[in-house]
Amino acid sequence: MIRSTHLPLMVTLATFVLAYALCAAQYPAMLSTRVVANLLTDNAFLGIVAVGMTFVILSGGIDLSVGSVIAFTGVFLAVVLRDTSMHPLTAFALVLAITTGFGAAMGATIHYLEMPPFIVTLAGMFLARGAAYVLSTDSVPITHEFYDTLQDIYWKAPGGGRFRLIGGLMILTFIAGALIAHRTRFGQNVYGLGGGAQTARLMGVPLASTTVGIYAISGGLAGLSGIVFSLYTSAGYSLATVGVELDAIAAVVIGGTLLSGGYGFVAGTFFGILIMGLIQTYIVFDGTLSSWWTKIVIGALLFAFILLQKGLTWATTTRRKRATGSAQPS
Amino acid sequence: MKSRRPMTDQPPLLHASGISKFFPGAVALDEVELKLYPGEVHALLGENGAGKSTLIKCLTGAYRRDGGVIRLAGAEVDPKSTADAQDLGIGTVYQEVNLLPNLTVAENLFMGRQPTRFGLVNRRAMNRAAAEVLEGYGLQIDPGEPLTRYSVAVQQVIAIARAVAMSGKVLILDEPTASLDRDEVELLFGVIRQLKERGLAIVFITHFLDQVFEISDRATVLRNGRVVGERLLAEVSQHDIITLMLGRQLEARVSEKKGGTPGELLLQVNDLAKRGMIEPFSLDLHRGEVVGLAGLLGSGRTESASLLFGAVQADQGKLLLEGRETRITNPREAIAHRFALCPEDRKTDGIVGDLSVRDNIILALQARQGWMRPIPRAKVNEIAEHYVKALDIRLASLDMPIRLLSGGNQQKALLARWLATEPEFLILDEPTRGIDVGAHAEIIALIETLRENGMALLVASSELEELVAYSTRVVVLRDRRQVKELSGDEITADNIVAAIADEERGAA
C-alpha cells in the first residue's frame, strides 16, 4: 500500500526513470550494461558515504566531515602500505576503527556538550583534512598486489558491462543501511530523534547511544568510502574529495529525505545518487557540454526537491487541519 | 507529616519521601512525600507553580532530584531517565501529546519495544498488535498510517495506550483530559477504572476538580513546593480541597453582575472570511465590552482570532475600525492599531523560553516602538515590575528564563506583554487553558477590570462557565460558522450548549 509519506520517494524514483528514459531516447547506448556498470562503479564511494549521511540527516543532524575523512582514509592507506609491511586487510580494519571512533567522538561531543552538529562536524572536517596533510601532501600511489586482486574482481555482464567489487559493495551498503534504518530499533530511534529529540527522550529513546551511533555509522561509512575511493583511484591524496560531503547531502535531499529530519528513506538516497550519476554520464555522452553543467543541473534539482518538500508539508498540514475540523464528535 | 489513613492496610506501591528539588534562586520541591497505593487513583493537586510537574519529573527521572528517596514496591529505586523509569514500571502521559509526528501510530505505540524477528522489527506483527491494543480503547484506526493523520484527541488516547502498555505498576497522567471531549473523558475514565482493578497505582493531575472527585480515591495537595495535606476524597468536599490548595477561602468564583454599559463602537467586522478556515464572520465590538467566542474544539475560535489579528489574511469581507475601513494584513499592522493577541498555545506561539521574564514582557512594546528606539533600561524595569506586581506573577527574579516559570505564571507574563502595549482591543485565546483554580480566578478578575477600564475584549474559551462569567455577549461558532449570538440574560451555559446542539441537529 502506498502511503502519503512515500510520495517524495516516488517522485525521486519517477524523476530517475523519466531522466533515464529521456537520456536513452537521445543516446540509445546509455541503456547498455557498460553504462549501468560504470554508473555503479563511478559513484560507489559517494553512494556509501551518502548512506551514512542519510542516517545523520534523518536524525536532524548534518555531517560535514565525511569528505575530509575519505581523503584521510586514502592517504592513511597509501602511506601505511608504502611505509610498512601491513597487509591491506589489516590496514582496512585499522582505518575503519579510526574513522568510526572519530565519528563516535563527534557524536558524543554533539550529545554531551549539546553542540550543534554543524559546528562539531565542521571542526571534524578541518581535523581530518589536516591529519591527511600531515601524513602526506603529495599524491601517494598504492601499489600492492592485493589491491590489484581486488580491482580485478568483476562480473562481466552480457553487453560488456563490468560490475566491479566496489559497485557491489555500495549496493550491499544500501541494503544494510535500509535494513538498519527501517527494520531495527536503532533505526526507529534515529527517526524518533529526527521527529523531535525532547519527545523522543520522553518516550524512552536513548539519545546518547543513538546520537553516538549515528555519527559513528557516518564516520565508519566515510572510512569504507575512503577504502573504496583508494581502490577506485589506486592512490591517496590529501586534496581529494573536497566538497564530497555536499554532494552526499545533495544526494540525500534529492532522494526525498527532509533536511530537517524525521522523514525519508535510504532507498531514496540510492536513486538520488543514480540521478546525479546519470547527469554526469549524459554530459559525457553529449561531449560538448562543460562538466560544470553537472553542478548546475544538480543545483536546479535540489531546488526543485526543496520546493516539492515544502509543498508536500504544506499540503499535508492543511489537509490535516481540514480533516480534524470536520471530524467533530457528535 | 499526616498520619497514615486507616483504610489501607497494604504498604504503598510507590513511596517517595523527602523529595527536594532546587532551581537557581528557587526551591521547587521541599521535602515532599507521596504515597501511591495499588488499585488507587491518586490526584495530585495544587496551583500552578505548586510543584506538581516538578515532582512528576523527579519521579520519572526527567529531572534529577536534589534529595529524597523513592521506593517502588519496597525497594529503593533511582530512575535516571524516563527510559529508566519506564523500565521500572513508571509510565507517564504528559499534558501535551508527546508522540512523534513523523512516525506511524504503531511505531509510536511500540517505540523502544518493537516486536522483532531475527533482530529485525516485524512491522506486520507490530501493526497487528497495535490494532489490537487500540481496539481495546475503542479506536478502530489503521496503525500503519502516520500519527498526524488523526486528531489530537485520538493522539492523546494513543499516548495513554502507550503508557499503559509500558508501565506495569505506576501510571502518571498529567492533565490527560485537557484536550478530550466529554465522551473521550468517559472512555478514558473507563480505562482508568479497568487499570485500577488490575492493581495499578495511578496518579491523576488535572485542574478539573469535578473529574478529581469523579475518579480519584485519594489526593495529595501541594502548595509552594510543600505537601499541605493528603486526604481520602470520600471524606472531604471540593471546598476543603480548594481551601487546601489556595490556603485561603476562594473568593466567589464568578462575579454575577457586569456593570456599566458598553462604550462607543470600536470595531465592525463585516463578513470577514477565509476559505477553508472560517466562514463569513460579522461582529460589532464596543469599548468596555467582552465578547466571548464559544464552540467546540475546531469550531473556528482560534481561526477567527488569528483572522482579526491579521495572522491569517482574509479573502473576503471588511473590517471597520472606528468607522473607517482598515486593512490589516499582518500582526504588525494589527499591533500598530493597538490590537493585541494572547495566543492559545503559549509554548509555540507565545513565550520565548530562553529570554528572561523581563525581556518577554517588554517584547511587544519594543516591537511596536521599532528596534531603532530602544526603551531605556529603567523604564523596562519599571514596566516589568509593575505588571509582575499587578498580575501577581510568581518568580524568583525578573532575570530568570521564562521557561522556568509554571504554566499559569507564563500565561500571566504573556498577558503582561500585551497589556504593556496598552491595547484598545485585546484578543485572548483560551486564556485559562491548563492553569489552576487560583490563577483562573485571577485571570477572570483581570478580564473584568480591563473591561471596566474601557478596553474591548474578545475571549475565545472552551470553558462555558467562564464565558458566562465575564462575557457581555457570546458568539457561538460551529463548524467554522457563526451560528448564534447571545446577550444579556440569554448568556447561560445551557443556552450556549443548546446553540451548538441545535445546529448539530440541523446539520445531521
XYZ file of C-alpha atoms in Angstrom, chain B residues 55 86 103 268 283 306 310 350 436 462 482:
11
model
C 7.507 16.276 41.366
C 9.623 3.217 32.101
C 6.102 8.112 12.749
C -17.073 46.459 12.983
C -19.264 41.251 14.753
C -5.998 34.937 14.021
C -4.023 39.654 10.680
C 3.883 32.880 22.814
C -5.257 26.014 38.015
C -13.919 26.235 25.809
C -21.106 31.780 13.377
